[in-house]
Coordinates of C-alpha atoms in Angstrom, one line a residue:
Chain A
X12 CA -48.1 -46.9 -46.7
X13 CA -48.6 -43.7 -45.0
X14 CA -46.6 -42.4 -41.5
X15 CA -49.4 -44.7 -39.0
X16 CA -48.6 -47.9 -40.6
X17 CA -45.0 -47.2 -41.0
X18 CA -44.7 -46.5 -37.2
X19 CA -47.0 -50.1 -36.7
X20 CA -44.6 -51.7 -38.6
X21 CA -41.6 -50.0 -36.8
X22 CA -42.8 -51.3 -33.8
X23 CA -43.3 -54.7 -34.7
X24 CA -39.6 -55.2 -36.6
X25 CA -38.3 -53.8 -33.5
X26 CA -40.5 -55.9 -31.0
X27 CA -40.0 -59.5 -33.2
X28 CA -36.0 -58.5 -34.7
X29 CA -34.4 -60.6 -32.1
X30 CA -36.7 -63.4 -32.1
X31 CA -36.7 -64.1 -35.4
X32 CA -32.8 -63.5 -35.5
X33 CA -32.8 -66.1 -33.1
X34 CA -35.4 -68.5 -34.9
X35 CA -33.3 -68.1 -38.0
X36 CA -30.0 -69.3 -35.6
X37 CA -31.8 -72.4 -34.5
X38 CA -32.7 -73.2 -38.2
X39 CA -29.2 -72.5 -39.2
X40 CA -26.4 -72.0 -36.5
X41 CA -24.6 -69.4 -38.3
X42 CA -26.1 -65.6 -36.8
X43 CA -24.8 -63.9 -40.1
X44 CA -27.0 -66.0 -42.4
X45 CA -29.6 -66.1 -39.5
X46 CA -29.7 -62.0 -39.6
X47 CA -30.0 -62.1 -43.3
X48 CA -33.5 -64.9 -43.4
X49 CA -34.9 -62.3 -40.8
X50 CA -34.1 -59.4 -43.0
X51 CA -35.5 -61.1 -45.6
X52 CA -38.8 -61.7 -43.5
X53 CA -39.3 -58.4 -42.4
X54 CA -38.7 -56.7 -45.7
X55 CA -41.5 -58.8 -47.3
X56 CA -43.8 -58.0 -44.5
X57 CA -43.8 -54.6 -45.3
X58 CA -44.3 -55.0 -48.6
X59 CA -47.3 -56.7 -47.8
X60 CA -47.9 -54.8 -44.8
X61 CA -51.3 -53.5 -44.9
X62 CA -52.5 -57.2 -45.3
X63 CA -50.2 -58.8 -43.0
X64 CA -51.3 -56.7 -40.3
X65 CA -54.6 -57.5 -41.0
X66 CA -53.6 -60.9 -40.1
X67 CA -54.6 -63.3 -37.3
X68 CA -51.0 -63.7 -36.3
X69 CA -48.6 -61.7 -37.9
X70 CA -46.0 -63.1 -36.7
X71 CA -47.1 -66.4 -38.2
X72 CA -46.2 -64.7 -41.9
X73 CA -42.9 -63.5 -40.3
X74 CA -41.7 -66.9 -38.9
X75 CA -43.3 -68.8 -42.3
X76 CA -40.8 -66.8 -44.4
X77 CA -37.8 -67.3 -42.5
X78 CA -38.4 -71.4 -42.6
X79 CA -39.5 -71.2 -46.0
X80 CA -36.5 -68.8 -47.5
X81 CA -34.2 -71.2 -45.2
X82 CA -35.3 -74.1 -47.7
X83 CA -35.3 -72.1 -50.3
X84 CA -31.7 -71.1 -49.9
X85 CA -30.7 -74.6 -49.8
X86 CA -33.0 -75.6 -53.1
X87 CA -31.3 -72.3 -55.3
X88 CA -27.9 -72.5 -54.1
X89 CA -27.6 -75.6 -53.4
X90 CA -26.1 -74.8 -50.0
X91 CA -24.3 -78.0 -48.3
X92 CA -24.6 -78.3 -45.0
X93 CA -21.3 -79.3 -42.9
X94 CA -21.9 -81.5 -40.2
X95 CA -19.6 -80.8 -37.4
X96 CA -18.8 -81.5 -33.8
X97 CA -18.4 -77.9 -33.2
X98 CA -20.4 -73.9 -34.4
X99 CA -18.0 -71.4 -35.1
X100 CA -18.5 -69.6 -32.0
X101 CA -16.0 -68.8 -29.5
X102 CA -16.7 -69.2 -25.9
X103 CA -16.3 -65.6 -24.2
X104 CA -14.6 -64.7 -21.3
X105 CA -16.6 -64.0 -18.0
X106 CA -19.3 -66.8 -19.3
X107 CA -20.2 -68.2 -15.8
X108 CA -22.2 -70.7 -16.7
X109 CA -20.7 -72.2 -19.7
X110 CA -23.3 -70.6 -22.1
X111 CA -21.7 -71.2 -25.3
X112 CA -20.4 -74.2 -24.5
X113 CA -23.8 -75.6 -24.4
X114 CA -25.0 -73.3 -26.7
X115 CA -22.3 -74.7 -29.4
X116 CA -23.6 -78.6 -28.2
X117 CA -27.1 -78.1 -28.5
X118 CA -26.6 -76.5 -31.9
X119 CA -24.0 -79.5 -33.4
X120 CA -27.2 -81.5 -32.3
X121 CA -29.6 -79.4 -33.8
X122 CA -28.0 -79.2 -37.1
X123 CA -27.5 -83.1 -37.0
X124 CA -31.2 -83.2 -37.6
X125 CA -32.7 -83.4 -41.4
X126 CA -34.1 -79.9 -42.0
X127 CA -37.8 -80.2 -41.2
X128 CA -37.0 -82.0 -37.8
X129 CA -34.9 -79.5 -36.9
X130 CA -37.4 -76.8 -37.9
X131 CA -39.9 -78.6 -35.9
X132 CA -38.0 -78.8 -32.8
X133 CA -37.3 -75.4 -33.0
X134 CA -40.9 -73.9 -34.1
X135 CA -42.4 -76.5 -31.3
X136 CA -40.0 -76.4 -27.9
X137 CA -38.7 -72.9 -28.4
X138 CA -41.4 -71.2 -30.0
X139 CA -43.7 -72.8 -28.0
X140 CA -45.9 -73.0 -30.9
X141 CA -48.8 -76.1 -31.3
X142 CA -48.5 -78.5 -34.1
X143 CA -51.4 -77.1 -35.5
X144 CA -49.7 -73.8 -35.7
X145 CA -46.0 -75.3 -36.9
X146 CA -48.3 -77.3 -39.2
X147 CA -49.3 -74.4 -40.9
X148 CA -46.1 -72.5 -40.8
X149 CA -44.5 -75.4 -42.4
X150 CA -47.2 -76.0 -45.2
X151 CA -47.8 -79.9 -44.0
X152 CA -50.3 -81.9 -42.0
X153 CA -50.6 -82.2 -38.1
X154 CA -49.5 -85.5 -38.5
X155 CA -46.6 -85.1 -40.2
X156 CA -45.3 -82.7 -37.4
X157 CA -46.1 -85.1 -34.7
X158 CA -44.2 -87.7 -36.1
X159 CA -41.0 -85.1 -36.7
X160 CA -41.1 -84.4 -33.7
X161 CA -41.2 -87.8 -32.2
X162 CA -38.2 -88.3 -34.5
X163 CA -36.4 -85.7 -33.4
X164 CA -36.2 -86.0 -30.2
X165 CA -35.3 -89.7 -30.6
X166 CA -32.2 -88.4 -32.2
X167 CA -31.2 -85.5 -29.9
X168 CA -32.0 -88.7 -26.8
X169 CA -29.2 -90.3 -28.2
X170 CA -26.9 -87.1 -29.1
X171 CA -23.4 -87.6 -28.8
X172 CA -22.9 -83.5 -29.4
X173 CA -25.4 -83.0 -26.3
X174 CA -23.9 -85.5 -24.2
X175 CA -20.2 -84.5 -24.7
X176 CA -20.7 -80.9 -25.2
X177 CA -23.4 -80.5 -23.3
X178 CA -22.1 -81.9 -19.8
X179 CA -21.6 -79.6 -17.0
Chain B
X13 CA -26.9 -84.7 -20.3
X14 CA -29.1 -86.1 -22.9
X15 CA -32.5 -85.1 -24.0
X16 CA -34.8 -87.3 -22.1
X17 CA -38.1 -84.8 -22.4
X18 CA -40.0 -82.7 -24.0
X19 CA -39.3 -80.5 -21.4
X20 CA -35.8 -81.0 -21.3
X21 CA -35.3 -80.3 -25.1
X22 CA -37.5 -77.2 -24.2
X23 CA -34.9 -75.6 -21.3
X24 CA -31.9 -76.6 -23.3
X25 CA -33.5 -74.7 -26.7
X26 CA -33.8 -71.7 -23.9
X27 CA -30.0 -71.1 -24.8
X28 CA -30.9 -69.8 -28.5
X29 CA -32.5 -66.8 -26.4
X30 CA -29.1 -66.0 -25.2
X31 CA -27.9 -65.4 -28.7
X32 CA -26.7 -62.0 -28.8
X33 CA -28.2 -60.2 -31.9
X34 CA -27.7 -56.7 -33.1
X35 CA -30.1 -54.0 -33.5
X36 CA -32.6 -54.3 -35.9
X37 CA -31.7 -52.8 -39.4
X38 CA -34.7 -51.1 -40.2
X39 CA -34.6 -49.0 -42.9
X40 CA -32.7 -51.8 -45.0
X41 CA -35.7 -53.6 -44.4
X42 CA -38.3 -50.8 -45.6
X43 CA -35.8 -50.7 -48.3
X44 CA -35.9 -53.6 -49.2
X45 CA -39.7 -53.5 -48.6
X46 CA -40.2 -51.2 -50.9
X47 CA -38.3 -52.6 -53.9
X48 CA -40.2 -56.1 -53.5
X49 CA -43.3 -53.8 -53.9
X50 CA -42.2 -52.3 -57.0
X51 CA -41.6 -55.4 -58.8
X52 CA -44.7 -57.2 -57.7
X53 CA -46.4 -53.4 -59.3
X54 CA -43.9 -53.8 -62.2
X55 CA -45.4 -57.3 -62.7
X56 CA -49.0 -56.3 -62.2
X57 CA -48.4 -53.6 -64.7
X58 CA -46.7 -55.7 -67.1
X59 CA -50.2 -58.0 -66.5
X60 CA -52.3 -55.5 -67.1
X61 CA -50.7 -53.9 -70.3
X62 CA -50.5 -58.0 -72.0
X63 CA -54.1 -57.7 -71.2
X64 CA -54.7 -54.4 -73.1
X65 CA -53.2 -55.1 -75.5
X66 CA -54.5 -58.6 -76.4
X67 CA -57.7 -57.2 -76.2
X68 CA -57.0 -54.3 -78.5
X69 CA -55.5 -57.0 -80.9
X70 CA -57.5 -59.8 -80.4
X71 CA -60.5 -59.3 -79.0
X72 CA -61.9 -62.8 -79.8
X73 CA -59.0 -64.3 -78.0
X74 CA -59.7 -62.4 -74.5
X75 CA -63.3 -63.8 -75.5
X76 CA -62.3 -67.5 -75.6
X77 CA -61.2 -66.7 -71.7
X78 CA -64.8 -67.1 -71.2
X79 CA -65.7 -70.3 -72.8
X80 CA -65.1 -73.1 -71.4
X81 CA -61.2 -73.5 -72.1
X82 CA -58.9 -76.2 -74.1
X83 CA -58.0 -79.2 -72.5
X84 CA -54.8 -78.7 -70.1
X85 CA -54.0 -81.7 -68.7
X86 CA -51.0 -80.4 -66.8
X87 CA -53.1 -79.3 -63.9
X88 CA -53.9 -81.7 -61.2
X89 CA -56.2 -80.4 -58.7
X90 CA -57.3 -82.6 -55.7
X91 CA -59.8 -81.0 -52.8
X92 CA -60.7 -82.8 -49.7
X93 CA -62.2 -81.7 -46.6
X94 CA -60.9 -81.3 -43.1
X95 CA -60.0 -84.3 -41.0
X96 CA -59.3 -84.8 -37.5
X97 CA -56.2 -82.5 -36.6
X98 CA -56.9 -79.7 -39.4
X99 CA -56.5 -76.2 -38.4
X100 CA -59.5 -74.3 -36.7
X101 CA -61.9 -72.9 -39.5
X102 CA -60.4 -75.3 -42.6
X103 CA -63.5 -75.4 -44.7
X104 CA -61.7 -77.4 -47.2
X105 CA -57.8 -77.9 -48.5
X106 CA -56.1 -79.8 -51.2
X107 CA -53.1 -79.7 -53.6
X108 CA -52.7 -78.0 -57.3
X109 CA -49.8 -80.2 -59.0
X110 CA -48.5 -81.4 -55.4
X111 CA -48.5 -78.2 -53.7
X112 CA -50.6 -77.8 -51.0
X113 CA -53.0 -75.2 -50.0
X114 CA -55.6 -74.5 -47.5
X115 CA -59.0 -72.4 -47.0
X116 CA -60.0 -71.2 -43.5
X117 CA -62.7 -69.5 -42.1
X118 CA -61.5 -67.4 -39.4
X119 CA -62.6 -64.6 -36.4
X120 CA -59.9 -61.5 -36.7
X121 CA -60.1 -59.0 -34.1
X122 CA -60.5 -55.5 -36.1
X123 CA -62.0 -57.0 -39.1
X124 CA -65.4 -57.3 -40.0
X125 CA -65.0 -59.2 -43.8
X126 CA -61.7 -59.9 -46.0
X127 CA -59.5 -62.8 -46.5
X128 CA -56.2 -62.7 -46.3
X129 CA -53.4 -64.5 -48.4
X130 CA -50.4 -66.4 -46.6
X131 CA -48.4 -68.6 -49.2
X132 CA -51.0 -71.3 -50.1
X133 CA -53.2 -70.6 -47.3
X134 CA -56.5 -68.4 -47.4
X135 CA -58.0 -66.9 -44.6
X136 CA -61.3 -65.5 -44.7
X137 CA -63.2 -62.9 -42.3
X138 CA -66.7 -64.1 -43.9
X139 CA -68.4 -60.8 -41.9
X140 CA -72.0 -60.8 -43.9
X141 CA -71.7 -63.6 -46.0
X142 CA -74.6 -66.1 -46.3
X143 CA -76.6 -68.8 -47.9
X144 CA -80.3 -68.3 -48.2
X145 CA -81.3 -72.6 -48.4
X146 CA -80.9 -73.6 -51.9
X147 CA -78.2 -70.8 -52.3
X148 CA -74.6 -71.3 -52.7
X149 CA -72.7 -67.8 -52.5
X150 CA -69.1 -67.6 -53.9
X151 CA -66.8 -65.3 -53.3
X152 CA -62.8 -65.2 -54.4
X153 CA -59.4 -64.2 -54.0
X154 CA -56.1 -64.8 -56.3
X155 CA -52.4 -64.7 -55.3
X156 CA -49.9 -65.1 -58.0
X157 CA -51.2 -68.4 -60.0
X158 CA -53.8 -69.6 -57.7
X159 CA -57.3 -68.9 -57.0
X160 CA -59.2 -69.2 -54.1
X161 CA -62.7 -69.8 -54.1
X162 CA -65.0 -70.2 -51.3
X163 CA -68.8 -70.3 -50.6
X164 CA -71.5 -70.2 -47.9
X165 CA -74.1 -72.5 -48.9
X166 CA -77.9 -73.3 -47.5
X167 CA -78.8 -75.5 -45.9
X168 CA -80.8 -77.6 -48.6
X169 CA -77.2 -77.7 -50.3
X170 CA -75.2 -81.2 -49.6
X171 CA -73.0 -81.1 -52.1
X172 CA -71.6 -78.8 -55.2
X173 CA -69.9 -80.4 -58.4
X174 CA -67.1 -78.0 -59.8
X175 CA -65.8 -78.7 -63.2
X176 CA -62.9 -77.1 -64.3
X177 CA -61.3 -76.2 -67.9
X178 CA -59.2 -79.4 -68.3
X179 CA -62.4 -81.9 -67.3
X180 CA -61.9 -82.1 -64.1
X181 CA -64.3 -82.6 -61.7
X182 CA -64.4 -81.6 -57.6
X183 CA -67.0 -82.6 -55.4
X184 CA -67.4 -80.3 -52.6
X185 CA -69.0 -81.5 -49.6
X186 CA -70.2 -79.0 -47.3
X187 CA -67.8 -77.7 -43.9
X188 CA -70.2 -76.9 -41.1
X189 CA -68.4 -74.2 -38.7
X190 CA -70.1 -72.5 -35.9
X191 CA -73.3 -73.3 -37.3
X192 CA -72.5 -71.7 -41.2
X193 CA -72.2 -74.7 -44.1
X194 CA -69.6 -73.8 -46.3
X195 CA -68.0 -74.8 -49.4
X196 CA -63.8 -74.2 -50.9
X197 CA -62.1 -74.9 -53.6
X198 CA -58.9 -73.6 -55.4
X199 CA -57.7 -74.1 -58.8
X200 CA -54.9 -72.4 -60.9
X201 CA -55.9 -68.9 -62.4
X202 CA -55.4 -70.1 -65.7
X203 CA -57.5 -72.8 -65.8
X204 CA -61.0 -71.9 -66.3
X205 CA -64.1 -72.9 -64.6
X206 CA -66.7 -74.4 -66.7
X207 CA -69.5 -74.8 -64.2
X208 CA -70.6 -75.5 -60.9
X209 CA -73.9 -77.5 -59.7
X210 CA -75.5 -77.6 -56.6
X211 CA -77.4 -80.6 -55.2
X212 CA -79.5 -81.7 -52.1
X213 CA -79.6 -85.3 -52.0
X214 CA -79.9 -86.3 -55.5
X215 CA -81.4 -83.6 -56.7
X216 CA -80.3 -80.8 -58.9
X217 CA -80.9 -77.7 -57.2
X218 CA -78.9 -75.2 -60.0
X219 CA -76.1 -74.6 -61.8
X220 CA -73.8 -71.8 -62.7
X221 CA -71.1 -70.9 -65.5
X222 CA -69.1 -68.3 -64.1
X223 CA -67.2 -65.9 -65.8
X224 CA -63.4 -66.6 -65.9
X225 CA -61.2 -63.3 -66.3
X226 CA -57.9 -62.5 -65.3
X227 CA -58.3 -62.8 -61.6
X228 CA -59.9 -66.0 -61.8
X229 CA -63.8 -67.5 -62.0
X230 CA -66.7 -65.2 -61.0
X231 CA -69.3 -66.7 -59.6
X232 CA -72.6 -64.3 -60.6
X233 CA -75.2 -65.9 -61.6
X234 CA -77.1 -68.5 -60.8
X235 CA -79.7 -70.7 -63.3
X236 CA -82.4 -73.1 -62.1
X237 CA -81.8 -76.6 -63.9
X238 CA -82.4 -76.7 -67.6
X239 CA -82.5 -72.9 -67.3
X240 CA -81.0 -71.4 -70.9
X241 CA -78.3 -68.9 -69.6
X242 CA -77.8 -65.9 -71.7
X243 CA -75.5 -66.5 -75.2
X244 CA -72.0 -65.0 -74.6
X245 CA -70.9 -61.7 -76.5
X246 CA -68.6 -59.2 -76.3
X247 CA -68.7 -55.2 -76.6
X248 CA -66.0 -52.8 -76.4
X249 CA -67.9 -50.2 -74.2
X250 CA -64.6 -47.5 -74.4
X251 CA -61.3 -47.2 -75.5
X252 CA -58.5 -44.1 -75.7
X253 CA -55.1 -43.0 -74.5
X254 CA -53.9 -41.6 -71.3
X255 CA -50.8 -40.3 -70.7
X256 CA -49.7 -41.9 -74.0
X257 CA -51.0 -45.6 -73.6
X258 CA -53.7 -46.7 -74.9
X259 CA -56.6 -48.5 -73.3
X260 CA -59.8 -50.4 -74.1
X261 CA -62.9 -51.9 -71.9
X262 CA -64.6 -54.5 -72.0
X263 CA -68.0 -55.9 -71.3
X264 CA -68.6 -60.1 -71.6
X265 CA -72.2 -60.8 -71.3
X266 CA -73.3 -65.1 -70.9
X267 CA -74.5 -67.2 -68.4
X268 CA -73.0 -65.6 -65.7
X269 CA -74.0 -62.2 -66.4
X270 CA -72.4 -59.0 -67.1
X271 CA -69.0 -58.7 -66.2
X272 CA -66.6 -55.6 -67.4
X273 CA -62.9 -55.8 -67.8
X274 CA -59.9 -53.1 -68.5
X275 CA -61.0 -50.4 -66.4
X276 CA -57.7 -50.1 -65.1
X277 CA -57.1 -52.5 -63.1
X278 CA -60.7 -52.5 -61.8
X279 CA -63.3 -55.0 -62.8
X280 CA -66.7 -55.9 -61.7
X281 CA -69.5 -58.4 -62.6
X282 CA -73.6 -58.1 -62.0
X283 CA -76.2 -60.5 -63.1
X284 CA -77.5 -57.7 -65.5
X285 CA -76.4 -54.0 -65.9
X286 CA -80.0 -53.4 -64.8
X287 CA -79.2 -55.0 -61.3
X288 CA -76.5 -53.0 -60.2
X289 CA -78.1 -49.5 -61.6
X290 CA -81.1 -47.6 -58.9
X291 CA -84.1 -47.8 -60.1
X292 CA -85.2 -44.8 -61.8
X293 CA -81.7 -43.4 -62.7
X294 CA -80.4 -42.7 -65.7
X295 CA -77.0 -43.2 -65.5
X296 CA -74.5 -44.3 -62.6
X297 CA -70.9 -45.8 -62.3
X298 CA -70.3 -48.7 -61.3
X299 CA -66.7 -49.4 -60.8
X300 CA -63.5 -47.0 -61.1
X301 CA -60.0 -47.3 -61.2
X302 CA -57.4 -44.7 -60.0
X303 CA -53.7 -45.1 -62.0
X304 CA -50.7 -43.3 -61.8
X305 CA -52.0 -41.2 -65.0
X306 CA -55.7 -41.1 -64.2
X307 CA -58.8 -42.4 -62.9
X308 CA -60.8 -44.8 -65.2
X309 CA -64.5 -45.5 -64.5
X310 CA -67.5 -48.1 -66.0
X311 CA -70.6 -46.6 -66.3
X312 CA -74.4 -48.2 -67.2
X313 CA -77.3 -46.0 -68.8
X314 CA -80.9 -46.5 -69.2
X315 CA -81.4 -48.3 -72.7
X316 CA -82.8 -44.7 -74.4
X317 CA -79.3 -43.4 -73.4
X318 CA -77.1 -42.9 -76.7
X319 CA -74.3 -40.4 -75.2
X320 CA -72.8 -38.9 -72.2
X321 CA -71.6 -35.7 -72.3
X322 CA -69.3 -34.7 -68.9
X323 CA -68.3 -31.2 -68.2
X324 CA -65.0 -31.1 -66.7
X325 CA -63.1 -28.9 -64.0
X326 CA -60.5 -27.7 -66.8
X327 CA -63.3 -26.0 -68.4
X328 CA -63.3 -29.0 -71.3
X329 CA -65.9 -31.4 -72.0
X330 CA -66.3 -35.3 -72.5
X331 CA -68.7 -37.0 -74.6
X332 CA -68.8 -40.8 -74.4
X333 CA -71.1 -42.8 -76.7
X334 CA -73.1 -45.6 -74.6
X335 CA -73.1 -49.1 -75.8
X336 CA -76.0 -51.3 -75.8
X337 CA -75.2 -54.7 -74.3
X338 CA -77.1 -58.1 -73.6
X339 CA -80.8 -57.4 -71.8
X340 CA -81.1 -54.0 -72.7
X341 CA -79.2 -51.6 -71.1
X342 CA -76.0 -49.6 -71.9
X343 CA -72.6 -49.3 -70.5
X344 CA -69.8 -47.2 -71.5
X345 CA -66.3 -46.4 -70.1
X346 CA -63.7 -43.9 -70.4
X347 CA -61.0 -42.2 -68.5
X348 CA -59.9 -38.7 -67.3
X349 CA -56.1 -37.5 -66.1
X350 CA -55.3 -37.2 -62.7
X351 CA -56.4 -33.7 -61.1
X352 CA -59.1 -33.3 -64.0
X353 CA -62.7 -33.4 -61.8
X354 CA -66.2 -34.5 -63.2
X355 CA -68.1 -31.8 -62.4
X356 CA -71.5 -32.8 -64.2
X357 CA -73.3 -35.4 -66.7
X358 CA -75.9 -34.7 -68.8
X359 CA -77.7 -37.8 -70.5
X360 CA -78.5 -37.7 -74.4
X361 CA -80.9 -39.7 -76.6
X362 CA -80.2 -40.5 -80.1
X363 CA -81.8 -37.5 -81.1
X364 CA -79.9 -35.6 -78.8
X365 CA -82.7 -35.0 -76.2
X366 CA -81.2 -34.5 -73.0
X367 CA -83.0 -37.5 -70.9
X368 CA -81.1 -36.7 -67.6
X369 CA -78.4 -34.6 -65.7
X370 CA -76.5 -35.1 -62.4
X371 CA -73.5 -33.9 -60.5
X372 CA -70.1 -35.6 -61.3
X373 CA -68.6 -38.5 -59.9
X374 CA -65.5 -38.9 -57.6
X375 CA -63.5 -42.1 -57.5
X376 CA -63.2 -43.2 -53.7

C-alpha cells in the first residue's frame, strides 16, 4: 500500500476504533476480548485494504468480521459462555446516573440471548442498521433476522436482569 | 424497567456508547495487517509454484482441467433467484455444500467497473457491461474456493442452463435491475464447468464450453447450436528459469478459444490469437506479469513469424521461438529480470527474413 492509502486507512481505524470496540462489547460483554475481535477486524481490513475501500460500505466488512470471528471463537475454542446475573464491571465513583449499573443489567440481559439474537439486537437497535443490512452482515435471509428480532425482544420484555438491575 | 419497544431496547443499547475504550492500537493492526497479507501471498505463491510444476511434470494432467471433469459428487450447488426482502441489486444467490453466498449488482461512488469480494458475497460495479439480444456476457471473480460468475444477457435470453463437472445442472433465470437482465451463478473453483446454453423460449439460442483454469471457468466463446467448437490441444509457448525457478506457459486452445496460463500469475483468454492482435501487426503482447524476480509477458505473432529476437537494456539479447497454435497464428512467452528493459523486437521468418521490427514493451 503506498503513504495515501495508509493515511485512508489511518483515518478510518481511528474514526470506527471505538465503535467497533463497542460492537464487539455488546456481542460479548467482556471489553478485553471485545478490543481483541476489533483488532482482529481492522488488521484484516488492511490486508485487504485497497478492495475494502473500494467498497460500498466499508464498515459493513469491518462489523462482518467482528460477528463472524465472535462465532468463530466460540466454534475453535470452544469458548463456554457463563450466564450470570452480573459483568465484571465495577461501578465507579462519581457515576451520577447509575451508568454501569444499568450498563451491567442490560448486558446480563444481553448475554442471556442465544448468540445470533443477541447479534441482531445489537447490529439492529444500536447500530441502527436495516434487516437487509444485518442480513447481509450476518450471512442469512431477511427473514430470519426479523424473526430474531422478534425473539429477542420477547426475551429482554420479560428480563429479570433488566428489571432488577435495570431499575432506577 | 422492562423492554416494552423497539424504541426502548434502542435507548437502553445507548449505554454500550458509554463504554470507555482505549485508543486505537494502530500499528499492531497494520502489523497484523501485513502478516495476514504475507500468508495469503505465501499461499498464492505456494498455488502458483503446484501449478508450475504440474505443468512441467504433467502436462496432460493440467490439460484434463479443461475437459469436462470426473464426477465429484461432494459438491452441492443450489442457485435461486431473489425474492421479496433480498438485498438491493441481488441478481441471484444460493448455497455451495450449505454455505451461502450471494451476487449483487451495485452503484459505488468512485468506481466505474469491478466487483468486490466480502465473505460469500460478490458485488459487482458492472460499468460497460452488456448483452447485445441473443448475447449472454460472462464475467468472473474467485475468492479462496469459490467462484463467482455473473452475466449480462439480451434481451431474447430467458433463461441459461449451466452444467457443472459433477452433472449438475443450474437453470438461471434472468434478474431484471434498472432495466439490464442479468444472469449469476457460483460454483466451487475446482469443479469445472462443462457448458452453458442459452435459450429464448424453447429455443436454443447457443452454447458455450468455457475454459476452466485455476481461477475458475472462462467464459470466451460462444457457438451457435450444433456449431463444432474447435478440438482441444495444448502447446508449451515458453519455458525457462528466473532467479533460479523454473517456469513454463501455457496455451489451451478448444471450444472456448485461446486461453494462456503460467505467465506468472497472469493469464488471459481470446476467442482466437488473431482477435486480440491489431490488424496488420506482426507481433504484440498480450498479457504480462510483474514478480518479485521479473516481469513475464505472452506474446502472439503473425503465422510467418518463426522467432523473436529482443534487444535488451543490458546490452544482451533474447531470442524466443514462436509457436504455432490452433487457427493459425503463433504465441510465445518468456521472461526477463527485474530492471532488465526491452528496448526493441525484431520479427524473423523461418528463413530468418526479418518480417518486422518495433520498440520494446513495458509491463504497466
Amino acid at each position: 500500500m503506498d503513504a495515501a492509502e495508509d493515511a485512508e486507512f489511518s483515518d478510518f481505524m481511528h474514526g470506527r476504533w471505538a465503535q467497533v470496540v463497542r460492537l464487539g462489547y455488546g456481542l460479548t460483554g467482556d471489553l478485553q476480548i471485545a478490543e481483541d475481535l476489533a483488532q482482529t477486524a481492522f488488521a484484516r481490513a488492511y490486508a485487504s485494504w485497497p478492495r475494502v475501500r473500494r467498497a460500498a460500505d466499508p464498515d459493513a466488512y469491518v462489523r462482518k468480521i467482528v460477528v463472524n470471528a465472535n462465532l468463530n471463537r466460540f466454534r475453535k475454542r470452544r469458548v463456554i459462555e457463563h450466564l450470570t446475573g452480573t459483568v465484571p464491571e465495577v461501578a465507579q465513583p462519581g457515576d451520577p446516573a447509575g451508568r454501569h449499573e444499568d450498563r451491567a443489567a442490560l448486558m446480563a440481559a444481553l448475554l442471556r440471548l442465544p448468540y445470533g439474537q443477541r447479534a441482531v439486537v445489537v447490529l439492529r437497535y444500536w447500530l441502527d442498521m436495516t434487516e437487509a443490512e444485518v442480513a447481509a452482515v450476518m450471512g442469512c435471509s431477511v427473514g430470519n433476522v426479523k424473526s430474531q428480532a422478534s425473539r429477542a425482544l420477547a426475551k429482554l420484555r420479560n428480563s429479570a436482569a433488566l428489571m432488577d438491575g435495570g431499575a432506577r | 424497567m422492562s423492554i416494552e419497544d423497539e424504541q426502548e431496547i434502542r435507548e437502553r443499547l445507548g449505554l454500550l456508547g458509554t463504554v470507555e475504550v482505549s485508543p486505537p492500537p494502530y500499528l499492531t493492526a497494520v502489523s497484523r495487517g501485513k502478516s495476514v497479507r504475507l500468508r495469503r501471498r505465501a499461499f498464492v505463491a505456494a498455488g502458483v509454484a503446484a501449478a508450475v510444476v504440474l505443468g512441467v511434470l504433467v502436462p496432460r494432467l493440467a490439460w484434463h482441467v479443461g475437459q469436462a471433469g470426473p464426477v465429484t459428487p461432494r459438491y452441492d450447488v443450489t442457485v435461486h433467484q431473489p425474492g421479496p426482502g433480498s438485498p438491493p441489486g441481488q441478481v441471484a444467490w444460493g448455497t455451495i455444500n450449505g454455505k451461502r453466498w450471494q451476487i449483487r449488482v451495485v452503484a459505488q461512488q468512485g468506481l466505474s467497473n469491478g466487483c468486490t469480494i466480502i465473505g460469500q458475497d460478490l458485488e459487482c460495479v458492472p460499468g460497460g457491461i452488456g448483452a447485445s439480444p441473443r448475447q449472454v456476457n460472462f464475467t468472473s471473480a474467485m475468492s479462496g474456493d469459490t467462484q463467482f460468475q455473473l452475466a449480462a444477457v439480451g434481451t431474447d435470453v430467458t433463461r441459461v442452463a449451466v452444467t457443472l463437472g459433477n452433472g449438475a445442472e443450474l437453470w438461471l433465470r434472468p434478474t431484471i435491475l434498472d432495466g439490464e437482465r442479468w444472469v449469476a451463478f457460483a460454483a466451487p473453483t475446482r469443479l469445472a464447468v462443462s457448458r452453458a446454453v442459452s435459450f429464448g423460449g424453447v429455443r436454443e439460442l447457443g452454447y458455450a464450453i468455457p475454459y476452466n483454469g485455476a481461477s475458475g471457468a472462462q467464459f470466451v466463446d460462444w457457438l451457435h447450436p450444433g456449431q463444432r467448437g474447435a478440438a482441444r490441444a495444448a502447446y508449451r509457448i515458453g519455458s525457462g528459469t528466473l532467479g533460479g525457478a523454473s517456469w513454463s506457459s501455457w496455451a489451451y486452445a478448444g471450444p472456448w478459444g485461446v486461453c494462456v496460463a503460467g505467465v506468472g500469475g497472469a493469464g488471459w483468454c481470446a476467442p482466437t490469437t488473431a482477435a486480440i492482435r491489431p490488424s496488420g501487426v506482426v507481433t504484440s503482447y498480450v498479457t504480462c506479469s510483474p514478480g518479485t524476480q521479473g516481469v513475464w509477458f505472452a506474446a502472439v505473432a503473425q503465422s510467418a513469424v518463426a522467432t523473436v529476437r529482443f534487444s535488451l537494456s543490458d546490452g544482451g539479447s533474447l531470442r524466443v521461438r514462436a509457436v504455432g497454435i490452433a487457427g493459425g497464428d503463433k504465441a510465445y512467452a518468456f521472461a526477463v529480470a527485474n530492471g532488465v528493459r526491452l528496448v526493441s523486437w525484431t520479427a524473423l521468418d523461418a528463413a530468418g527474413k526479418q518480417v518486422g521490427t518495433g520498440p520494446g514493451w513495458k509491463c504497466g
